[in-house]
Short mmCIF file of C-alpha atoms in Angstrom, two decimals:
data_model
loop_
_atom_site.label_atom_id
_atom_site.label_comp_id
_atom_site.label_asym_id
_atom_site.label_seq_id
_atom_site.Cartn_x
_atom_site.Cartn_y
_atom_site.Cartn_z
CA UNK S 1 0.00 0.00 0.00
CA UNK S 2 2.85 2.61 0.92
CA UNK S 3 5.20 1.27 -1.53
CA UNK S 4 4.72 4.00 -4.21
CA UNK S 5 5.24 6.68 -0.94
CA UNK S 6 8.23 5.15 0.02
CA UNK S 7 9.77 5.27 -3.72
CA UNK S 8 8.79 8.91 -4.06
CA UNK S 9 10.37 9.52 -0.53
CA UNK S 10 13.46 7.49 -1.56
CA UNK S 11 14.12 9.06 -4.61
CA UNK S 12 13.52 12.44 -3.27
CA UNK S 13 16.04 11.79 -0.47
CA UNK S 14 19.55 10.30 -1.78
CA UNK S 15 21.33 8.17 1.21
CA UNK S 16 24.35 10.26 1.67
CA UNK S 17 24.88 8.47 4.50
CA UNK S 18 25.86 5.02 2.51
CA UNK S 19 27.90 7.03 0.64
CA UNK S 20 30.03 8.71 2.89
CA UNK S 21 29.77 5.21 5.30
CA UNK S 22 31.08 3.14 2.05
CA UNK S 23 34.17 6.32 1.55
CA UNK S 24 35.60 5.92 5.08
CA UNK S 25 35.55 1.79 5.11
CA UNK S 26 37.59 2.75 1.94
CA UNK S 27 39.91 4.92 3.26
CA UNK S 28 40.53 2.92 6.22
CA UNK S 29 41.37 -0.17 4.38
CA UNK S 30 43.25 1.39 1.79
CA UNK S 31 45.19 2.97 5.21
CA UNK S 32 45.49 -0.46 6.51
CA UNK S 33 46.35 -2.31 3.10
CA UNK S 34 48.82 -0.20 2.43
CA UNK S 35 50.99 -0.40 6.11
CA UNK S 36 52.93 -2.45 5.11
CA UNK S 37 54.97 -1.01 2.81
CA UNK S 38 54.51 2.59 3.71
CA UNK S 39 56.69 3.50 6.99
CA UNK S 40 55.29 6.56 7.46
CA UNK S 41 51.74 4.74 7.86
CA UNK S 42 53.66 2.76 10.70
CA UNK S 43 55.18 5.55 12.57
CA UNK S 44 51.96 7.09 12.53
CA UNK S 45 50.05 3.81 14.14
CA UNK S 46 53.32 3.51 16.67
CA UNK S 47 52.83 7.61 17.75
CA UNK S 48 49.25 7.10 18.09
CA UNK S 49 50.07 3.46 20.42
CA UNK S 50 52.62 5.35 22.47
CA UNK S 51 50.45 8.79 22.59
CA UNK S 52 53.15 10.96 20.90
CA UNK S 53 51.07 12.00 18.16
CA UNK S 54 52.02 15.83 17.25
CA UNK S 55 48.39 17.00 17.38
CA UNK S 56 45.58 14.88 19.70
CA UNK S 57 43.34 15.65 16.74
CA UNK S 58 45.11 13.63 14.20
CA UNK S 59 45.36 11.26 17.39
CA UNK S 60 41.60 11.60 17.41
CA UNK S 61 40.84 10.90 14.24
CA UNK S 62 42.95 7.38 13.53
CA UNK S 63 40.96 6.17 16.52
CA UNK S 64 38.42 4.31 14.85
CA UNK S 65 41.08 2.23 12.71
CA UNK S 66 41.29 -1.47 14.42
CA UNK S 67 43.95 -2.65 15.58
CA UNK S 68 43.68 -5.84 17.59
CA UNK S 69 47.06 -7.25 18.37
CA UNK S 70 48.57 -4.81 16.31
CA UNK S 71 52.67 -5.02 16.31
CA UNK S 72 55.31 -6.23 18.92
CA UNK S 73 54.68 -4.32 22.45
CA UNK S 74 56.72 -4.53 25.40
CA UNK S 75 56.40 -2.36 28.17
CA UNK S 76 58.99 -2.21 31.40
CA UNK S 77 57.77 -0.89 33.95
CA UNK S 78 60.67 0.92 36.67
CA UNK S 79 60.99 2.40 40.24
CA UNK S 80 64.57 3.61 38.79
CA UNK S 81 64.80 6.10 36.07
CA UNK S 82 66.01 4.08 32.63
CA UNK S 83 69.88 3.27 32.78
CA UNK S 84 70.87 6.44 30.96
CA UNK S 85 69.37 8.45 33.45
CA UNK S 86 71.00 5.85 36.44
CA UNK S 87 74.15 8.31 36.72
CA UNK S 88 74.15 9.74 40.40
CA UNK S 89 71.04 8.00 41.29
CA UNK S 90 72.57 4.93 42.45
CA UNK S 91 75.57 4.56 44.74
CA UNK S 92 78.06 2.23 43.19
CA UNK S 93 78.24 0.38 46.65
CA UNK S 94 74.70 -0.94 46.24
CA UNK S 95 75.61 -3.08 42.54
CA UNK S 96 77.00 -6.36 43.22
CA UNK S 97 80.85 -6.40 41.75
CA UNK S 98 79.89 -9.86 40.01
CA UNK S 99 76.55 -8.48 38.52
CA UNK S 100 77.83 -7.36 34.96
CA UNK S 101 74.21 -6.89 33.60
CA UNK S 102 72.42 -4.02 35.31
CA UNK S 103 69.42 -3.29 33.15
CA UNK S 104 67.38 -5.05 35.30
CA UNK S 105 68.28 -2.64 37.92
CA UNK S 106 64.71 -1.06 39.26
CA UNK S 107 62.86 -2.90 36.75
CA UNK S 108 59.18 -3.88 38.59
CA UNK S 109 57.84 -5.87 35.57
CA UNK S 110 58.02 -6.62 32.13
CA UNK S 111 55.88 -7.79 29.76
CA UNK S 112 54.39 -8.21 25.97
CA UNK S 113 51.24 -6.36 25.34
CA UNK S 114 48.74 -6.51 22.38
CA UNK S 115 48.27 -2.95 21.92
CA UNK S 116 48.61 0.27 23.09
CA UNK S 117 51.27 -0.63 25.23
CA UNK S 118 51.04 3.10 27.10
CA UNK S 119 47.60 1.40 28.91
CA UNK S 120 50.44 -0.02 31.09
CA UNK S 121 49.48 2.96 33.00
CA UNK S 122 46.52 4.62 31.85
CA UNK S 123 43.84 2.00 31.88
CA UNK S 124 42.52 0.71 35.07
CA UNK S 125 44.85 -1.89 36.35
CA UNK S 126 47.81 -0.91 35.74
CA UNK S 127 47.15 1.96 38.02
CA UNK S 128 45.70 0.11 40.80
CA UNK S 129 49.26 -1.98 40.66
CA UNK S 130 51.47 0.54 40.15
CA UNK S 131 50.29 3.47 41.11
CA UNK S 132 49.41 2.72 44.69
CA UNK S 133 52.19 4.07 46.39
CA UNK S 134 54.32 7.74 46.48
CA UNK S 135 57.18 6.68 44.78
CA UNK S 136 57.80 7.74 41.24
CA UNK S 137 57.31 5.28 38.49
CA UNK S 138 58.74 5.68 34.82
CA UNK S 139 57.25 3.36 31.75
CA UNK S 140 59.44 2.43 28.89
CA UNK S 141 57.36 0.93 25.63
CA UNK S 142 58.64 -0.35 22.86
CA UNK S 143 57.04 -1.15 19.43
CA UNK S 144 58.28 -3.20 16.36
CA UNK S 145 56.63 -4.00 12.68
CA UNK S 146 58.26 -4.79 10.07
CA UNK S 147 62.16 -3.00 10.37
CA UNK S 148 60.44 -0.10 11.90
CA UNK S 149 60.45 0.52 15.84
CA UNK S 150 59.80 3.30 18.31
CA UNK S 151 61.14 4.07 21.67
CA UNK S 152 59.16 5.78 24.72
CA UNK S 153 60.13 6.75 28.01
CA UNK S 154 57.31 7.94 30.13
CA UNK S 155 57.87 9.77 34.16
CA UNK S 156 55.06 9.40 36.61
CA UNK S 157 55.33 10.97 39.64
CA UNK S 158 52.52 12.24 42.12
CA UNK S 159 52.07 15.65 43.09
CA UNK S 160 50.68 17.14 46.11
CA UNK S 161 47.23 17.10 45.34
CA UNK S 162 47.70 13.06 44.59
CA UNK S 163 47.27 13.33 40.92
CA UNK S 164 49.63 11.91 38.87
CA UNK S 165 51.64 13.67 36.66
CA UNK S 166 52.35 11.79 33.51
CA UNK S 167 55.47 13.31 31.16
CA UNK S 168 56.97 12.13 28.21
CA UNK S 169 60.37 11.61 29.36
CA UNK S 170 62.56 10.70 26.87
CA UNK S 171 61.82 10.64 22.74
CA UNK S 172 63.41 8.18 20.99
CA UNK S 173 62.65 7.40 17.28
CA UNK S 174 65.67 5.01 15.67
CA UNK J 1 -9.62 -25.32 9.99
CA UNK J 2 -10.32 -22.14 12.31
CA UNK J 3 -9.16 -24.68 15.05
CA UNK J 4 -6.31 -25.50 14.21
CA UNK J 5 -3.53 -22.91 16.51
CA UNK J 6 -0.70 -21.55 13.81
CA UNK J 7 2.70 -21.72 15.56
CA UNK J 8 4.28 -18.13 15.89
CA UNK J 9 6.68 -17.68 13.58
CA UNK J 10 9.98 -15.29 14.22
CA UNK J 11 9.75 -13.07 10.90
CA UNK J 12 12.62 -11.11 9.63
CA UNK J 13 11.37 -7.41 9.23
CA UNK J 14 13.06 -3.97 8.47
CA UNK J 15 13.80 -3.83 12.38
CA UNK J 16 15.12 -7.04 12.84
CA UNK J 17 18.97 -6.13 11.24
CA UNK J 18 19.04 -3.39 13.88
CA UNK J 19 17.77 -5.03 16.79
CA UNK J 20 20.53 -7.86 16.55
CA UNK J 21 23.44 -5.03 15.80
CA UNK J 22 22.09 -3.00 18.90
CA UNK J 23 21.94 -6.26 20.82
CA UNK J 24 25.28 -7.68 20.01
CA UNK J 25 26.22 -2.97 21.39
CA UNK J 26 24.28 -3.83 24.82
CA UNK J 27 25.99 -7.45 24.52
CA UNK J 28 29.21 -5.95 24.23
CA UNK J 29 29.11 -2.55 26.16
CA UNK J 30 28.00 -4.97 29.33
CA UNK J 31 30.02 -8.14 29.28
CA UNK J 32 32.63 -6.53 31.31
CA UNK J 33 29.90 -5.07 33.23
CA UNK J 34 31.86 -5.55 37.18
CA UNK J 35 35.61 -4.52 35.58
CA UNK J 36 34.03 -1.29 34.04
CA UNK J 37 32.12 -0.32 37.65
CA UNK J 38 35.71 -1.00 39.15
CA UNK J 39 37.86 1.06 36.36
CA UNK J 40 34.78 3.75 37.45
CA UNK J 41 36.12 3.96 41.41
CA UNK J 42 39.66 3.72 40.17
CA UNK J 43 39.91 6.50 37.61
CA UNK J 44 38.38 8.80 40.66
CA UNK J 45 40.37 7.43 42.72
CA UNK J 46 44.32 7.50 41.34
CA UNK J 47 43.82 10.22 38.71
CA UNK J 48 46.59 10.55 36.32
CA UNK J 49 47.45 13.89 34.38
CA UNK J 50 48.27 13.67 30.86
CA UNK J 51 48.54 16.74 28.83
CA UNK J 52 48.63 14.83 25.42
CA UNK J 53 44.15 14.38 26.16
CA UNK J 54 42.30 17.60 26.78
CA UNK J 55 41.09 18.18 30.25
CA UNK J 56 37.73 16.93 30.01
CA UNK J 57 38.82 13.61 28.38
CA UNK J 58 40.63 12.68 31.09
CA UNK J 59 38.11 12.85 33.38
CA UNK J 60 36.12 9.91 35.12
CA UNK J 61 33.19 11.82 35.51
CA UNK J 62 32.29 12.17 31.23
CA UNK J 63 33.75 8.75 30.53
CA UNK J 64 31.20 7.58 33.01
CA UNK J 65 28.31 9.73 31.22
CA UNK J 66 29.44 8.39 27.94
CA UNK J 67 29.22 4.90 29.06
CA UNK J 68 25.66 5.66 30.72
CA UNK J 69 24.35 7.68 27.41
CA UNK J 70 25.38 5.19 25.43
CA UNK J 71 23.82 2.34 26.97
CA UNK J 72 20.65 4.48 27.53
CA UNK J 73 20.47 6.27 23.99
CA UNK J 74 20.17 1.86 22.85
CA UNK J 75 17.32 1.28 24.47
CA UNK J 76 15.97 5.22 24.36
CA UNK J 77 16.32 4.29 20.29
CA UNK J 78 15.19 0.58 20.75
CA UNK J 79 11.77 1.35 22.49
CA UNK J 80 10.62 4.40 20.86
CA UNK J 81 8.33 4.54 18.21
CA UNK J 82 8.94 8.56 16.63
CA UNK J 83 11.38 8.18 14.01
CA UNK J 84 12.94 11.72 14.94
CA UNK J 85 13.80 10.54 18.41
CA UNK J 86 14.87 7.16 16.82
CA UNK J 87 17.55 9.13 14.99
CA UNK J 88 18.15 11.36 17.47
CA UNK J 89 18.87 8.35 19.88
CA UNK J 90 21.07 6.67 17.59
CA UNK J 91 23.54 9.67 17.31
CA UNK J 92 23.63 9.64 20.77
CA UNK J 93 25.07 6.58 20.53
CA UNK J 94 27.25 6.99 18.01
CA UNK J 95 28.67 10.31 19.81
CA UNK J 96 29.08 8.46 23.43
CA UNK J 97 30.99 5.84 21.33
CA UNK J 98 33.13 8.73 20.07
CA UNK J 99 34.42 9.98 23.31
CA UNK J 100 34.77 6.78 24.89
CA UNK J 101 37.53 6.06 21.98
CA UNK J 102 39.04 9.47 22.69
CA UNK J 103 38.71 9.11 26.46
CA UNK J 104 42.04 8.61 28.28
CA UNK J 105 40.41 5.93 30.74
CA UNK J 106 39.17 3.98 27.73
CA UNK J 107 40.82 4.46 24.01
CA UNK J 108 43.02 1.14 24.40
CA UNK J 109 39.83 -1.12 24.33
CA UNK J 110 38.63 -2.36 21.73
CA UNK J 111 35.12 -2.58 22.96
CA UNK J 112 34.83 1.16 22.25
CA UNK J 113 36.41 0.46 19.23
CA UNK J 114 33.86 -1.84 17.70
CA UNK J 115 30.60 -0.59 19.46
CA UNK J 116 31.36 2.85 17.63
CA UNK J 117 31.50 1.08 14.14
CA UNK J 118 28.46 -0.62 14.83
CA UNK J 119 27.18 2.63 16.38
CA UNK J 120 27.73 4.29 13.39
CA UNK J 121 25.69 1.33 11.30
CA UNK J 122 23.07 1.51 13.38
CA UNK J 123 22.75 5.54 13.11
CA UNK J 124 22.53 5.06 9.20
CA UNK J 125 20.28 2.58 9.91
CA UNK J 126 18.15 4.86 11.75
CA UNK J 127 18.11 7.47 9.02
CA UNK J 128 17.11 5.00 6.43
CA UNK J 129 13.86 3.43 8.23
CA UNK J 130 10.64 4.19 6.75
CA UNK J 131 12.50 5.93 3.81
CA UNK J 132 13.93 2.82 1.91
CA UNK J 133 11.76 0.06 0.44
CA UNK J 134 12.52 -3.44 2.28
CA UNK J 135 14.76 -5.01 -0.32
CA UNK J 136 16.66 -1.52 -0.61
CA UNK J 137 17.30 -1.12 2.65
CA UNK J 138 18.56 -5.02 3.50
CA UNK J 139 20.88 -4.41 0.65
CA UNK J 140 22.24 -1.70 1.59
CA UNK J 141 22.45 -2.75 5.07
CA UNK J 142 23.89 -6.01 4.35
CA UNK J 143 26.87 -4.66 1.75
CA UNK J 144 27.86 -1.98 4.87
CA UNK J 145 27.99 -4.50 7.41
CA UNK J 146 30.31 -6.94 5.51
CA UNK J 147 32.41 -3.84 4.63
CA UNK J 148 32.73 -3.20 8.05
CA UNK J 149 33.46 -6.58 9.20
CA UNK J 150 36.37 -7.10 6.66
CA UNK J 151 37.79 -3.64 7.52
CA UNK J 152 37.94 -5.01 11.08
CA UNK J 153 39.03 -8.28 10.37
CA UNK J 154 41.92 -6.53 8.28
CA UNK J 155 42.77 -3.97 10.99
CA UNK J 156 43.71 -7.23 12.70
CA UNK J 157 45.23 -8.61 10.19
CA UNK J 158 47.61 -5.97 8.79
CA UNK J 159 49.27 -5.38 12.14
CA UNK J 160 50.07 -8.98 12.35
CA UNK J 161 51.92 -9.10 8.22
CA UNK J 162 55.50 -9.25 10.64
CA UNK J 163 57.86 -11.80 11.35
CA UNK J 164 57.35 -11.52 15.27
CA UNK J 165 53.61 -13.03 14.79
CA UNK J 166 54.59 -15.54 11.85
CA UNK J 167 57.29 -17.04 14.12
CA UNK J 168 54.73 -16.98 17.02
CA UNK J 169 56.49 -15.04 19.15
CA UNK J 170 54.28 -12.62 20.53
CA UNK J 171 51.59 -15.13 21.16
CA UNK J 172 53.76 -16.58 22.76
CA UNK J 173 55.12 -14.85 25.18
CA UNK J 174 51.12 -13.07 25.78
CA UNK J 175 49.03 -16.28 25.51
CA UNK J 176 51.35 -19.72 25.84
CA UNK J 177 53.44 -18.68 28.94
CA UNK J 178 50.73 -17.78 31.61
CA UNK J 179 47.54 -16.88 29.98
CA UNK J 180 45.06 -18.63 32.80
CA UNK J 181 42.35 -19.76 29.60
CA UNK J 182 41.52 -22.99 29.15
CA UNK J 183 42.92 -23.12 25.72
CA UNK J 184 46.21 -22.51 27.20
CA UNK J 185 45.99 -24.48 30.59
CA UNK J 186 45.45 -26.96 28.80
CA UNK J 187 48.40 -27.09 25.83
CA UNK J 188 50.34 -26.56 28.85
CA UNK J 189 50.09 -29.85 30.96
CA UNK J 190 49.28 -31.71 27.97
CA UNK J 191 52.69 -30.57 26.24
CA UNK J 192 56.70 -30.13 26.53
CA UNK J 193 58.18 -27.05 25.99
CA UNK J 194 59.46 -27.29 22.13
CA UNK J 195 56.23 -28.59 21.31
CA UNK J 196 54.35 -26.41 23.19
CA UNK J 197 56.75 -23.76 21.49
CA UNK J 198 55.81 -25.08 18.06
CA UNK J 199 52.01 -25.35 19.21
CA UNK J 200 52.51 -21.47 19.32
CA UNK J 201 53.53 -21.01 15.86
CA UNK J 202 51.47 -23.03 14.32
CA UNK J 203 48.23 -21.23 16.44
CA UNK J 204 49.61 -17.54 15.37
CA UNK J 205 50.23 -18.78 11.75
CA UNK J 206 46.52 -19.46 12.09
CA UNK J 207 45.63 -16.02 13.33
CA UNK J 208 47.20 -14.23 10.91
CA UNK J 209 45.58 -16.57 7.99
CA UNK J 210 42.34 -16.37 9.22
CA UNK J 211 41.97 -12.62 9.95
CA UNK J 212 43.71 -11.77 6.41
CA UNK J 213 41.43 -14.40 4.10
CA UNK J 214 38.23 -13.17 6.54
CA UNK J 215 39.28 -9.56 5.86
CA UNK J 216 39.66 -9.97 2.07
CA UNK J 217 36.74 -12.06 1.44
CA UNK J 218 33.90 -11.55 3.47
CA UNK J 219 32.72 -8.28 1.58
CA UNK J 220 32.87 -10.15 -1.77
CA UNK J 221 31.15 -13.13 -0.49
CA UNK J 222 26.89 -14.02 -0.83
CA UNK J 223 24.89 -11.82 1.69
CA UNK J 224 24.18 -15.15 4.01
CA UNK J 225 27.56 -17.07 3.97
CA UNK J 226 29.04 -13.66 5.03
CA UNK J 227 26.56 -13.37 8.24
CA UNK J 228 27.28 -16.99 9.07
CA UNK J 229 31.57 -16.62 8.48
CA UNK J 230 31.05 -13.76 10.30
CA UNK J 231 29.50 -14.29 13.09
CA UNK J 232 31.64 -18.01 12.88
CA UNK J 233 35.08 -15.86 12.93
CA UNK J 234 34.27 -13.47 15.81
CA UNK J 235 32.63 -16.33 17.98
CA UNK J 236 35.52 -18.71 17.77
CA UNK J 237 38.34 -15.67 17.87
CA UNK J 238 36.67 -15.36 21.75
CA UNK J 239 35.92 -19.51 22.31
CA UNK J 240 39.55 -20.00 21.77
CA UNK J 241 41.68 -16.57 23.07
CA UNK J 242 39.92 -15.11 25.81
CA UNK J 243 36.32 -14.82 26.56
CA UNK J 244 36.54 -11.50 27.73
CA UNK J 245 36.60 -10.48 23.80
CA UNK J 246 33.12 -11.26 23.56
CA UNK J 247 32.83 -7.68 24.64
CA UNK J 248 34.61 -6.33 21.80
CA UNK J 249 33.74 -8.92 19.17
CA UNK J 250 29.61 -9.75 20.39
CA UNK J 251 28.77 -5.59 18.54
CA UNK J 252 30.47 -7.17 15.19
CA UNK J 253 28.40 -10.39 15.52
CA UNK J 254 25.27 -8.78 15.80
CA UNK J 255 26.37 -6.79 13.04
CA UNK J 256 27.61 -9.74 10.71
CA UNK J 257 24.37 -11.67 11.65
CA UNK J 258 22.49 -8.31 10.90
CA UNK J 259 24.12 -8.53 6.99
CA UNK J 260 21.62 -11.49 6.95
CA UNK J 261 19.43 -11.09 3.92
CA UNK J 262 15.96 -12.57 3.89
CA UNK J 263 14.40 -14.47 0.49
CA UNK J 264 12.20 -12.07 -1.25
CA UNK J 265 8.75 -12.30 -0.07
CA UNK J 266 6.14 -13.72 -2.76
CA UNK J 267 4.11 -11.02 -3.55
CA UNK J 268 0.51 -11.82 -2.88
CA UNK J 269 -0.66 -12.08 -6.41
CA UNK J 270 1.73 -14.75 -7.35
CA UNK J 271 0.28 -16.45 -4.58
CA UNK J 272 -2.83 -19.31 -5.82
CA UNK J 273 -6.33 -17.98 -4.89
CA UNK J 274 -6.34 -21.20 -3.10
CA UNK J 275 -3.70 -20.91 -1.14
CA UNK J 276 -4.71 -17.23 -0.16
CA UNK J 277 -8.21 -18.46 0.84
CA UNK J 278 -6.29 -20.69 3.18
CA UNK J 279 -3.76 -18.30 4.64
CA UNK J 280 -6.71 -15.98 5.14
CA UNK J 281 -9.01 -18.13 7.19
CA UNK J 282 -5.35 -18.83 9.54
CA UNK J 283 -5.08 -15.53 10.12
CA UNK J 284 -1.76 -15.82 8.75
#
């Protein structure tokens, strides 16, 4: 009975909506597709994992892209500043004279993560385990695909009101 | 005749595509109903200050509104009956799904990730109700939701085209070592350590091959073998890996089952007079 209506109605009202729905499942796969081969398409996808995108719009918009299990993420997760940053921090008495490795020094955990390896400390449990006490707290990610790899150092530390103040501590790019 | 009781049949109708994607949303958004109310307390609780995310997204308070309006804006859209406020509704949804991927306390899951893609089906959806003939509408409906479901499947996928998931090495070290899932509790005491090892390779390898055939062929394939692959794919990603993804993979199997298209109805005149007589005095 309404069918004639609705085909009036339809044809008076083109679905711009498929269109532009259609247009961004393109774009996003062609984004995706093309990864692989196109580093700057990786460094992008690592800056928006470790949050170091220059602008938190272009942040904003990759958000929608999926990307389960994306990459190789580690995290580390330290109650010592990285070793660069050891110098003066630690007296030489403390290190054993037969330990020759001390990257482990301060290390609390380490582990492989499937994405967004900065949730270490931003989603929920990671700050009810490591964020519990006063003590500063520094994050070190690391992300690898395919030859390329990125480097972040993050500094937590509390301030007097109890919120914690979360810096990018170190940028490191190779 | 009169007598005899017709058993109710479940019909397929312009709603139904919608009310499985929006169940598969609710499905999804409260799965991880009890770890969500605890994330609530501990966002409030040990606040973190991040100047990449504006001030607002890094509060608890509007992730916990977004959560709330999106859940509500579902069932706001589900129940009412004005297709204004239907639409209406539906943004809602869409735009709670938007800050909740943009929220600091929430962008890393996945959840968010899928609900807003189904979100944004749903809104389209919305718009399209009462304005597109049946068979127009599943169509349209059913081509968008395999697109989406391959451009997931290949957001998966893509990530994983590196040597560290073809050797198995990063399942291994997140799944195979101490992943407390029956999958893995159970290749564990049933297995040494090199062929455990090898179990691991062989089970990425899988991944990858799945998620990258899936991603390039369900939005080529037949309307109904891509709802059931779908829906397949997502259901056994969770059965096997964690079951905690049902919360990010039950949205895209309400979606994939929503890409279901139903055989065109016979149109009354084609019907016998007969046959129509009898239909008639069923009620049906």
């Amino acid at each position: 009975m309404n069918a004639p209506a609705k085909s009036s109605l339809n044809r008076a009202k083109p679905d711009w909506g498929y269109r532009i729905l259609l247009t961004v499942a393109a774009i996003v796969a062609a984004w995706l597709l093309l990864m692989p081969i196109c580093p700057p398409i990786v460094q992008s996808t690592m800056q928006r994992f470790h949050l170091r995108t220059p602008s938190f719009a272009w942040w904003a918009i990759q958000s929608p892209i999926p990307a389960m299990y994306n990459f190789k993420n580690t995290t580390e997760v330290r109650e010592l500043p990285p070793s660069g940053e050891l110098t003066g921090l630690v007296d030489p008495l403390w290190l054993s004279p037969l330990e020759e490795d001390t990257s482990g020094l301060g290390v609390l955990a380490t582990r492989t993560i499937n994405h967004y390896p900065v949730r270490e400390f931003t989603f929920a449990n990671g700050r009810v385990r490591y964020l519990q006490e006063d003590d500063p707290r520094w994050l070190v990610v690391e992300s690898h695909y395919r030859g390329e790899s990125m480097q972040s150092t993050y500094e937590l530390t509390r301030d007097d009101a109890g919120v914690w103040q979360m810096v990018l501590a170190e940028e490191t790019s190779p | 005749m009169n007598s005899i009781a017709s058993p109710t049949k479940l019909r397929w109708t312009e709603w139904t595509p919608l009310h499985l994607t929006w169940a598969g949303m609710m499905l999804g958004l409260f799965w991880k109903w009890k770890f969500f109310l605890l994330a609530d307390r501990i966002y409030e609780a040990i606040p973190i200050h991040h100047e990449f995310f504006p001030e607002w997204l890094q509060s608890a308070t509007v992730l916990r509104i977004a959560f709330l309006a999106a859940a509500i804006s579902v069932v706001a859209a589900w129940i009412t009956e004005q297709r204004m406020r239907r639409c209406v509704a539906a943004a809602v949804t869409w735009i709670s799904a938007t800050v909740m991927i943009w929220h600091q306390g929430s962008y890393n899951d996945m959840t968010f990730v899928t609900f807003w893609w189904c979100s944004l089906w749903a809104f389209w959806y919305t718009t399209r109700l009462e304005i597109d003939m049946p068979e127009e509408l599943y169509r349209k409906a059913a081509r968008l939701s395999r697109v989406i479901v391959s451009v997931v499947l290949l957001g998966g996928a893509s990530g994983k085209w590196t040597a560290e998931y073809w050797s198995g090495d990063v399942l291994w070290e997140i799944y195979f070592l101490d992943r407390d899932f029956w999958v893995f509790n159970w290749l564990r005491s049933s297995f040494d350590g090199e062929t455990l090892r090898n179990i691991a390779t062989i089970y990425s390898r899988k991944v990858v091959l799945v998620e990258t055939v899936a991603g390039f062929a369900v939005w080529l394939l037949p309307a109904r073998w891509a709802a059931i692959i779908g829906a397949v794919v997502f259901t056994s990603i969770a059965l096997f890996s964690n079951f905690m993804l049902f919360s990010v993979l039950s949205p895209l199997i309400g979606l994939s089952l929503a890409g279901w298209m139903p055989r065109p109805q016979i149109a009354a005149e084609d019907v016998p007079p007969s046959e129509n007589q009898m239909a008639a005095s069923m009620g049906g």
